[in-house]
Structure formats: C-alpha cells, structure tokens
Amino acid sequence: MHAKQQLLIGATWLPGEAEGFVKTDPVSHDTLWQGSSASAEQVGAAVEAARGAFPAWARTPFAERQALVERFRDVLDGRREVLATAIAQETGKPLWEARTEVGAMIGKVALSVAAYHERTGERSKDVNGTQAVLRHRPHGVLAVFGPYNFPGHLPNGHMVPALLAGNTVVFKPSEQTPLTADLTLQCWREAGLPDGVINLVQGAAPVGQALSAHPGIDGLLFTGSAKVGGILQRQFAGQLDKILALELGGNNPLVVKDVPDERAAVLAILQSAFLSGGQRCTCARRLIVPEGPVGDRLIEALVSAIAKLRVAGQFSEDAPFYGGLVSREAADGLLKAQDDLEAMGGSVLSRMRRLEEGTSLLSPALVDVTGIAVPDEEHFGPLLKVYRYADWDEAIALANDTRYGLSAGLIGGKRADWDDFLLRIRAGIVNWNRQTTGASGDAPFGGVGDSGNHRPSAYYAADYCAYPVASMEAESLVLPETLPAGVVL
Amino acid sequence: MSEPVIQQRMVSVAKALPVRSYKTTADYCAYPVASMEAESLVLPETLPAGVVL
C-alpha cells in the first residue's frame, strides 16, 4: 500500500487543484507525502458525492453497514505495520505507541457497534393498541475534521459511528498528517465501501473553511484546537439545521494530595504529562503539589526522573518514552513557551532543550509558576507547570482555575478526599491514582468549559451521529368509541 | 461540602457500564464524567519504555 497523494471524490482518486504542500518526518526529514490541496470546487464535489451516496447508504440495513465496517477492521488488521509506520513517521511518536493507535482503530469498531445499539437503538411499547416506537436516523452528510496527534484513531472515532448510523462522510485530515488519512481511506475502499460514502479532501485552513461553510453538509465533527473550535461554534451558531461536535483541548490539572509511594507517583506524573511528548489532549499541564518537605522530595524525584527519561527518534532500537513533536515549528513554539514562562518569573526546574539540531526532539520541561499569573493556554508538548499549595481548598481552586475542563487527576488521598475532588472538580475525565492520559474507549470522552460543546465522543459519539424519531403507529385508523367533546360526525 | 451533585459518573474500571437500550437520563441536565479510579497508587511490575526511576 502506497500513498496516492490525491483526493478521493466519489469513486475517483484525483489530484488536488489548489496549492501544493509537503509533509516531512519531523525527525528524519524524509518526505512522506507530497500533493496538492483540494480547491473549493473540489470540496463542493466531495460534498455532492457524499450527498448522492447518502439515500442508498441510509437505506442499507444496519447489518450490512456493520459488515462493511467490520471488513474495514479486518483490512486494518492486515495493514497494521504499514499504518503504524506512517503514523510514527508523521506524528513523531514512537513506533510502539503508533502500533497501539492502530489497535485502538481496530477496537473502535466493536465499541461503536455496541454503542450504536445502546445509545441509539430502537424500542417500542404498546399503548392501548398503538405502538410507541423510538428510532434513530442519520443526519446526512457529515464533515469530519481530524487532528494531527492521533491521525488514525481520532477521526476514526467520528467516522466509524457516523457510517454505522447511516451518514456519509467528507473527511478533512490535518495538513500535518495527510499520509495516514490517505492510507486509511485506501483501507475503506479495499473493504468495499460504496462510492461516495466516504470522501477525502486534503489541505490546510482554506479547505477547512470551504468545507465548514458548504451549505450541503448536515454537520461537522471536529477534533482540534479550542481556537478553531471557537470559530466553528460562532460560525454554526446561526445554523440550527446543522449538528456540530467539538472535541477541544485542556489545561489539565493533576493534584497531589500526599505521596505514599514516591516512585509510583513520579511514574503517574510522567505518564500524565509526557506521554506522546505531551501531545495528547488529556495530558496534565499543571501539577499541583503541597508545600513542605513531602512535596519538595516529590519534585526532586521528578526532576531526577525527567533527566533520565529517554527521548529519541520514532524507530530507535532502544525504544524511547516519547519521540518527536509533530513538526519543528511545534517544537519551536514549545521552546518559546518555556522562555515566556521564565520571563514572567517562572522558575525552570527541568529545562526543555532541542536534543538534535533541526529535529522536533525536545527534552521535557518542568517550570514552577507558583504565585505567577500565567496565561491559561494549552501548551501541546512536553511542558509541565508546577503550582505549590498551602491547603486543600487552595489546591481545588487552583485546579479549577482554567477556562477548560477536559481531564483532571488526583494522586494520593483517602476515599473522602476523592469523593470531595469528584464533586468539586470541573472536568469530564477525572481519575484517581491513575494517569490522566489513556481514556477508556467505552466511556464518554469530552469535557466542560472551553474543552468542547457538550457533545462528548467515544461511547457517546453515537448520540451526535443520529437524531431520534418518536412514532405512534397503528396499522389501521379506528374511530374511538366516544368522540371528543364538541365533535359531531 | 454544600455543592450539589451535578455530575453523572461513569466509572470505567472495577465495574462494567450498565447496558441500556435507550437513553434514560435527561441528557442536557448533566454532563458525563468518566473515571479510572484506584484506592492506592501502585508501581507496575515493568516500567514503560524509556523510563528509569
């Protein structure tokens, strides 16, 4: 399987007609994908193709749609290594981690079939000879906007439920990850998905703008930055006929109550803050630690573990904990964020450095910003801010001091502390004595505040892929024994 | 603690999700909270790739 480096519109792979772009490996500099963006006309053609395919796909019995999606899963299973390699090359994540991403794409199919029935299944009951029936119907043409950090798994988490529900799709991947999208779409074609049911438009913001503004879409499912999500929310505010699902970022707190096992606490922090080089939306960005000797010792142990953490290229024989950031520009941005925090008065406990010139490989940063008003921004990389607190109420207040509300974690504490934390913390993923990363695929995934628009995905993705239809139905129309007041027939 | 319980919890560890054939809650009156929770923090037997403690 090789990259087509083209768009997929209906049954046809064809070259883009707008500006060209190139994706290179952020560590090795190998060229991975080179092609042209979709023009606005081509975006329109993709929407038309999806529209044309919709009636037949929506009428296809669920069992047949399920069988096709399961065939796609089997194709993925046979292509695990080529997909994992592409994901590792494009995102910079280690090969071992890219393999787990392909595993998550495969696992998504069974989870989505179960969620389809559980969340949007059919029920009926007899009400005095009339059947009261609840069914769910697909919206129509859904635009799916993918992020770069999980270029396989996250768009797949929208597309599989959307297709199972009977929608057709126009997929616009991140311009940072055209290769993974190209290969994934080839897997769908190989599985035998009918023409036009899924379409691919490649390119950056102009393609996204043309697709989101196209009157022919019935909804848009977006995973990405809060900035772009906010623009989409405003754009869709006046369009009651379209569904919009936003999965955005977080400035996630990890609160340490006490430290019964220092090494275990250090590991949980590393896995929360630095898994995928901090390029997960659930990553902890703010570590909230008690003042005093217990906290001091924990920070000291953390600094020491950070110094020993292995960061290297995706395909290193000695597997790294994390690899490169998605691009050199992203790495530049993280280094600048560290500089900015330091200029504001932050104290750098572990300094982020570029490990190899010209690459996106960065060592982790740990910056104490206690008492400093720093911007409430999501730094999408290996940068963890530390806040020291005097008492529990201050810890909770610090944790909730963000416009976001995606994930949060508590380390240590008794059951009563956890119960209190759960009631007071504002987030959609709240863990105790577990890393903040690695959300379960059979639970809802989403948050409050600026982390989304209250349309959680994963287990609840089925909800935004269909609308409910309530029916009262009877085979025949019968005159009741008594007529309503005031009626004479 | 005076805050009302405003969350709908969905614990993903320890016990399985309840299987429902349709939605039973007023969806827009609550938001879901998914948790992975354990009484104690335990170091795994093998450390992840690239970690030395």
XYZ file of C-alpha atoms in Angstrom:
542
model
C 0.000 0.000 0.000
C 1.474 3.314 -1.145
C 0.260 6.860 -0.727
C -1.977 8.027 -3.563
C -1.157 11.674 -2.742
C -4.569 12.586 -4.100
C -8.128 13.341 -3.071
C -10.925 10.787 -3.059
C -14.161 12.133 -4.517
C -16.883 9.570 -5.093
C -15.277 6.618 -6.842
C -12.251 8.547 -8.063
C -8.812 9.377 -6.756
C -7.735 12.613 -8.354
C -5.073 15.269 -7.786
C -5.876 18.433 -5.864
C -6.187 21.620 -7.926
C -5.158 24.184 -5.294
C -1.775 24.865 -3.719
C 0.725 22.096 -3.204
C 2.088 21.009 0.148
C 4.615 18.570 1.520
C 4.717 16.585 4.737
C 8.104 15.551 6.066
C 9.118 13.381 9.005
C 9.863 15.853 11.832
C 12.898 13.834 12.949
C 14.415 12.218 9.830
C 13.242 14.888 7.304
C 12.129 12.181 4.866
C 9.387 13.362 2.531
C 6.244 11.393 3.436
C 3.514 12.935 1.304
C 3.553 15.475 -1.482
C 0.475 16.648 -3.318
C -1.979 19.437 -3.881
C -4.826 20.752 -1.758
C -8.441 20.495 -2.767
C -9.881 23.579 -4.459
C -13.199 24.986 -3.228
C -14.847 23.376 -6.286
C -13.364 20.007 -5.359
C -14.617 20.369 -1.790
C -18.044 21.032 -3.274
C -17.734 17.959 -5.492
C -16.871 15.847 -2.446
C -19.978 17.106 -0.615
C -22.069 16.372 -3.724
C -20.644 12.858 -3.926
C -21.475 12.256 -0.269
C -24.965 13.681 -0.801
C -25.511 11.418 -3.792
C -24.453 8.341 -1.839
C -26.494 9.170 1.252
C -30.002 7.876 0.404
C -28.827 4.391 -0.562
C -26.394 4.163 2.370
C -29.040 5.285 4.871
C -31.432 2.644 3.491
C -28.826 -0.110 3.635
C -29.789 -2.440 6.514
C -27.701 -1.908 9.624
C -26.347 -5.452 9.442
C -24.861 -4.693 6.021
C -23.320 -1.438 7.150
C -21.896 -3.259 10.154
C -20.466 -5.998 7.916
C -18.701 -3.384 5.753
C -17.277 -1.604 8.781
C -16.081 -4.961 10.124
C -14.436 -5.692 6.798
C -12.617 -2.367 7.139
C -11.468 -3.535 10.578
C -10.100 -6.723 9.014
C -8.262 -4.704 6.352
C -6.707 -2.574 9.115
C -5.661 -5.744 10.896
C -3.816 -6.874 7.786
C -2.165 -3.459 7.374
C -1.112 -2.859 10.972
C 2.563 -2.339 10.351
C 2.314 -0.054 7.323
C -0.224 2.116 9.144
C 1.765 2.199 12.381
C 4.886 3.166 10.457
C 3.050 6.004 8.700
C 1.594 7.277 11.994
C 5.007 7.195 13.683
C 6.649 8.999 10.760
C 4.004 11.704 10.531
C 3.399 12.441 14.201
C 6.872 11.759 15.587
C 5.508 9.276 18.140
C 7.456 6.076 18.823
C 6.608 3.032 16.738
C 5.422 1.109 19.832
C 2.891 3.828 20.500
C 1.801 4.110 16.864
C 1.070 0.363 16.966
C -1.287 0.925 19.899
C -3.037 3.609 17.868
C -3.780 1.147 15.070
C -5.010 -1.266 17.764
C -7.367 1.445 19.015
C -8.716 1.950 15.470
C -9.449 -1.759 15.249
C -11.020 -1.842 18.719
C -13.223 1.136 17.864
C -15.406 -0.961 15.561
C -16.797 -3.341 18.222
C -17.182 -0.476 20.717
C -19.092 1.587 18.152
C -21.426 -1.262 17.211
C -22.270 -1.753 20.910
C -22.710 1.997 21.444
C -24.959 2.254 18.376
C -27.408 -0.208 19.923
C -27.098 1.001 23.497
C -27.268 4.731 22.795
C -29.367 4.910 19.629
C -31.133 1.584 19.464
C -34.815 1.016 18.833
C -37.523 0.463 21.425
C -41.252 0.102 21.230
C -44.154 -0.445 23.546
C -47.853 -0.966 23.174
C -50.042 1.962 24.249
C -53.690 0.913 24.004
C -53.274 -0.789 20.659
C -50.911 1.847 19.247
C -47.179 1.179 19.031
C -44.991 3.876 20.540
C -41.671 3.464 18.773
C -38.330 5.249 19.158
C -35.896 5.013 16.264
C -32.805 6.969 15.233
C -31.991 8.366 11.824
C -28.723 9.615 10.333
C -28.240 13.341 9.739
C -26.936 13.034 6.173
C -23.524 14.347 5.098
C -21.078 14.830 7.959
C -17.759 16.651 7.606
C -15.052 15.133 9.819
C -12.035 17.290 10.737
C -9.125 15.278 12.101
C -6.313 16.345 14.428
C -2.634 15.574 13.926
C -1.832 13.908 17.251
C -3.901 10.761 16.602
C -4.373 10.970 12.836
C -5.762 7.446 12.648
C -7.646 6.886 15.886
C -9.425 10.217 16.448
C -11.030 10.751 13.023
C -11.823 7.036 13.054
C -13.698 7.639 16.308
C -16.039 10.001 14.430
C -16.172 8.186 11.085
C -16.966 4.664 12.278
C -20.017 5.742 14.358
C -21.094 8.173 11.611
C -21.029 5.468 8.952
C -22.682 2.849 11.181
C -25.533 5.289 11.795
C -26.012 5.705 8.039
C -24.331 9.053 7.402
C -21.924 9.697 4.571
C -18.659 11.480 5.241
C -16.289 14.079 3.831
C -13.009 13.777 5.708
C -10.536 16.638 6.011
C -7.467 15.456 7.893
C -4.911 17.773 9.438
C -2.477 19.069 6.800
C 0.223 17.751 9.134
C -0.942 14.162 8.622
C -2.046 13.628 5.017
C -0.338 10.235 4.728
C -2.234 8.428 7.494
C -5.521 9.727 6.060
C -4.520 8.657 2.534
C -3.748 5.098 3.705
C -6.849 4.861 5.930
C -9.103 5.829 3.029
C -7.466 3.170 0.882
C -8.395 0.657 3.597
C -12.036 1.786 3.442
C -12.014 1.374 -0.341
C -10.422 -2.041 -0.059
C -13.170 -3.041 2.383
C -15.706 -2.313 -0.362
C -17.415 0.777 0.982
C -19.754 2.072 -1.767
C -18.619 5.043 -3.870
C -19.183 8.412 -2.243
C -19.915 7.082 1.241
C -16.544 8.385 2.332
C -14.576 11.137 0.612
C -11.203 12.720 1.306
C -10.185 16.338 0.816
C -6.590 17.218 1.676
C -5.215 20.613 2.606
C -4.988 23.273 5.294
C -7.261 26.068 6.523
C -8.725 27.107 3.131
C -10.016 23.545 2.619
C -11.478 23.510 6.136
C -13.124 26.862 5.549
C -14.649 25.748 2.236
C -15.977 22.552 3.822
C -17.343 24.085 7.016
C -19.091 26.834 5.051
C -20.589 24.483 2.463
C -24.384 24.593 2.672
C -24.583 20.923 1.671
C -23.228 19.487 4.912
C -25.590 18.453 7.709
C -22.961 18.579 10.434
C -19.339 18.851 11.353
C -17.373 16.692 13.788
C -14.173 18.413 14.842
C -11.205 17.412 16.986
C -8.581 20.105 17.391
C -7.702 23.401 18.994
C -10.015 25.500 21.153
C -9.231 28.444 18.866
C -10.540 26.796 15.705
C -13.344 25.145 17.690
C -14.471 28.563 18.896
C -14.514 29.917 15.329
C -16.648 26.946 14.241
C -19.018 27.384 17.192
C -19.628 31.016 16.193
C -19.965 30.085 12.533
C -22.566 27.406 13.296
C -24.466 29.421 15.919
C -26.983 30.650 13.356
C -27.409 27.305 11.624
C -29.938 25.310 13.629
C -30.103 22.720 10.864
C -26.531 21.501 11.420
C -25.020 19.441 14.188
C -21.601 20.451 15.493
C -19.483 18.261 17.768
C -16.304 19.832 19.129
C -13.555 17.918 20.943
C -11.074 20.591 22.017
C -8.165 20.989 24.382
C -7.472 21.300 28.067
C -5.148 22.883 30.610
C -5.487 19.838 32.778
C -4.634 19.726 36.491
C -3.032 16.834 38.325
C -3.368 17.319 42.074
C -1.082 15.558 44.534
C -2.693 15.134 47.967
C 0.000 13.037 49.580
C 2.732 10.660 48.432
C 2.508 7.144 49.879
C 4.760 5.722 47.122
C 7.150 8.248 45.604
C 8.269 6.201 42.595
C 4.688 5.311 41.691
C 3.725 8.984 41.969
C 6.621 10.034 39.731
C 5.636 7.469 37.109
C 1.994 8.611 37.152
C 3.172 12.206 36.622
C 5.490 11.237 33.740
C 2.692 9.291 32.071
C 0.211 12.094 32.610
C 2.377 14.954 31.374
C 4.813 13.480 28.871
C 3.156 10.512 27.182
C 3.226 11.181 23.420
C 5.571 14.076 24.219
C 2.640 15.892 25.793
C 0.690 15.736 22.523
C -2.494 14.305 23.996
C -5.442 16.487 24.880
C -5.761 14.642 28.210
C -2.142 15.355 29.208
C -1.626 17.014 32.577
C -0.330 20.556 32.071
C -0.449 21.752 35.683
C 0.966 19.754 38.584
C -0.465 20.926 41.894
C 1.741 19.878 44.799
C 1.593 20.577 48.556
C 4.121 22.947 50.091
C 6.546 21.356 52.532
C 9.038 18.510 52.609
C 6.789 15.789 51.101
C 6.175 17.969 48.052
C 9.825 19.025 47.888
C 11.006 15.417 47.821
C 8.466 14.528 45.117
C 9.613 17.421 42.905
C 13.235 16.407 43.443
C 12.476 12.803 42.432
C 10.519 14.055 39.422
C 13.390 16.266 38.241
C 15.725 13.300 38.561
C 13.380 11.000 36.571
C 12.918 13.656 33.878
C 16.705 13.841 33.462
C 16.753 10.083 32.811
C 13.678 9.931 30.572
C 14.573 8.564 27.161
C 13.527 10.749 24.221
C 14.643 9.619 20.759
C 13.573 9.033 17.167
C 10.435 7.005 16.489
C 12.305 3.967 15.222
C 15.226 3.860 17.708
C 16.218 0.318 18.654
C 16.233 1.315 22.313
C 12.590 2.341 22.487
C 12.033 5.898 23.763
C 9.269 7.000 26.143
C 8.355 9.591 23.573
C 9.714 10.771 20.241
C 9.473 13.998 18.289
C 6.786 16.624 18.198
C 4.682 16.737 15.058
C 6.868 19.401 13.437
C 9.941 21.500 14.049
C 7.665 24.555 14.198
C 5.666 22.938 17.015
C 8.940 22.333 18.870
C 9.936 25.996 18.328
C 6.604 27.022 19.852
C 7.177 24.918 22.979
C 10.667 26.314 23.476
C 9.234 29.800 23.161
C 6.508 28.962 25.697
C 9.201 27.916 28.147
C 11.076 31.189 27.524
C 7.871 33.160 28.040
C 7.089 31.430 31.348
C 10.620 32.091 32.525
C 10.361 35.752 31.507
C 7.162 36.040 33.552
C 9.073 34.847 36.586
C 8.673 31.088 36.338
C 11.468 29.003 37.768
C 12.732 26.318 35.379
C 13.326 23.112 37.374
C 13.999 20.934 34.300
C 14.957 22.784 31.148
C 13.499 21.798 27.805
C 16.165 21.530 25.127
C 16.198 20.561 21.490
C 18.031 17.263 21.586
C 19.189 17.234 17.960
C 19.510 20.323 15.803
C 16.947 20.502 13.020
C 14.584 17.982 14.623
C 11.453 18.239 16.775
C 13.035 16.169 19.576
C 12.638 18.016 22.882
C 13.547 17.058 26.431
C 10.734 17.680 28.967
C 10.283 20.974 30.795
C 9.207 21.402 34.411
C 8.540 25.036 35.346
C 7.408 26.264 38.779
C 4.943 29.115 38.280
C 3.548 29.293 41.817
C 2.055 32.708 42.510
C 2.571 33.942 38.936
C -0.345 34.879 36.700
C 0.437 32.850 33.586
C -1.895 32.615 30.566
C -4.470 29.817 30.640
C -3.096 28.212 27.479
C -2.738 24.624 26.379
C 0.943 24.065 25.546
C 0.719 20.999 23.328
C 4.051 19.404 24.144
C 6.315 18.215 26.983
C 5.890 21.224 29.273
C 4.542 20.792 32.805
C 3.869 23.729 35.096
C 4.140 23.310 38.877
C 1.958 25.053 41.443
C 2.550 24.652 45.180
C -0.436 24.929 47.530
C -0.909 25.502 51.256
C -4.247 23.793 51.839
C -6.780 21.550 50.120
C -9.246 24.292 49.218
C -6.449 26.191 47.524
C -5.500 23.049 45.598
C -9.063 22.656 44.289
C -9.286 26.358 43.451
C -6.016 26.166 41.509
C -7.160 23.024 39.705
C -10.407 24.687 38.602
C -8.702 27.959 37.650
C -8.959 27.325 33.913
C -11.427 28.056 31.137
C -11.088 24.425 30.063
C -12.335 21.254 31.734
C -11.216 18.143 29.904
C -9.289 15.897 32.293
C -8.130 16.071 35.899
C -6.376 13.711 38.268
C -5.852 13.149 41.965
C -2.840 11.338 43.356
C -2.994 10.054 46.918
C -5.675 10.957 49.416
C -8.311 8.902 51.140
C -11.698 7.906 49.756
C -13.239 11.011 51.339
C -10.717 13.235 49.542
C -11.528 11.545 46.248
C -15.261 11.960 46.793
C -14.710 15.648 47.537
C -12.446 16.047 44.497
C -15.035 14.397 42.231
C -17.776 16.746 43.386
C -15.776 19.934 43.093
C -13.551 19.449 40.055
C -14.876 20.634 36.668
C -13.811 18.095 34.052
C -15.193 15.229 32.001
C -12.382 12.762 32.690
C -11.450 12.606 36.363
C -9.036 9.935 37.575
C -7.768 8.799 40.960
C -4.331 7.252 41.333
C -4.196 6.801 37.579
C -2.549 8.847 34.881
C -4.779 11.455 33.205
C -3.944 10.039 29.768
C -5.292 6.839 28.267
C -9.059 7.348 28.415
C -11.271 4.296 28.090
C -12.916 3.899 24.685
C -16.120 2.509 26.185
C -16.777 5.617 28.278
C -17.829 9.037 27.028
C -14.933 11.336 26.135
C -15.348 15.061 26.470
C -15.251 17.921 28.886
C -16.825 21.139 30.050
C -15.842 24.777 29.622
C -13.808 25.517 26.516
C -12.968 21.820 26.086
C -15.950 21.207 23.843
C -19.605 21.970 23.182
C -21.232 19.308 25.341
C -21.186 16.628 22.694
C -18.864 14.024 24.162
C -17.437 11.437 21.821
C -16.218 7.820 22.195
C -19.094 5.905 23.859
C -21.429 8.868 23.256
C -20.328 9.502 19.647
C -23.413 7.579 18.535
C -25.531 10.382 20.022
C -24.339 13.092 17.649
C -24.371 10.784 14.622
C -28.163 10.353 14.652
C -31.343 12.110 15.687
C -34.261 10.436 17.457
C -37.607 9.905 15.766
C -40.571 9.182 18.015
C -43.553 7.496 16.385
C -47.063 6.495 17.390
C -48.138 3.972 14.829
C -51.079 1.689 14.100
C -51.803 -0.479 11.072
C -55.290 0.982 10.787
C -57.126 4.162 11.670
C -60.041 3.398 14.029
C -62.815 5.655 15.232
C -62.804 5.763 19.045
C -65.948 4.651 20.859
C -66.549 8.094 22.272
C -65.905 11.249 20.292
C -64.001 14.193 21.812
C -66.050 16.987 23.358
C -67.587 19.249 20.738
C -67.179 16.884 17.782
C -70.194 15.577 15.840
C -69.584 13.207 12.890
C -19.494 20.227 51.274
C -22.509 22.131 50.090
C -22.220 21.676 46.331
C -24.979 19.633 44.767
C -24.085 16.548 42.794
C -24.171 17.839 39.264
C -22.271 15.142 37.502
C -23.292 11.828 36.128
C -20.470 9.442 36.847
C -19.434 6.591 34.691
C -16.748 4.560 36.365
C -14.828 2.644 33.765
C -12.735 0.467 35.975
C -13.987 -2.001 38.567
C -17.461 -2.464 37.122
C -18.980 -2.692 33.691
C -21.184 0.016 32.258
C -24.884 -0.589 32.628
C -26.298 -1.720 29.317
C -29.262 0.369 28.257
C -31.343 0.039 25.161
C -32.078 3.738 25.106
C -31.241 6.896 26.975
C -32.823 7.158 30.364
C -31.482 10.452 31.621
C -32.303 13.974 30.673
C -29.160 14.406 28.623
C -28.914 18.160 28.772
C -29.319 18.349 32.565
C -25.994 16.664 33.323
C -22.623 16.013 31.833
C -20.873 12.656 31.926
C -17.721 12.098 33.983
C -15.612 9.057 33.158
C -13.191 7.940 35.862
C -10.456 5.419 36.252
C -10.005 5.075 39.970
C -7.966 3.025 42.404
C -7.684 3.296 46.214
C -3.929 3.198 46.011
C -1.216 4.141 43.581
C 0.861 1.104 42.666
C 4.066 0.901 40.665
C 3.627 -1.611 37.814
C 5.978 -4.598 37.659
C 7.512 -3.434 34.394
C 8.172 0.217 33.660
C 7.141 1.761 30.314
C 9.762 2.030 27.576
C 12.262 4.800 28.190
C 11.551 5.302 31.919
C 14.208 4.876 34.621
C 13.207 5.603 38.223
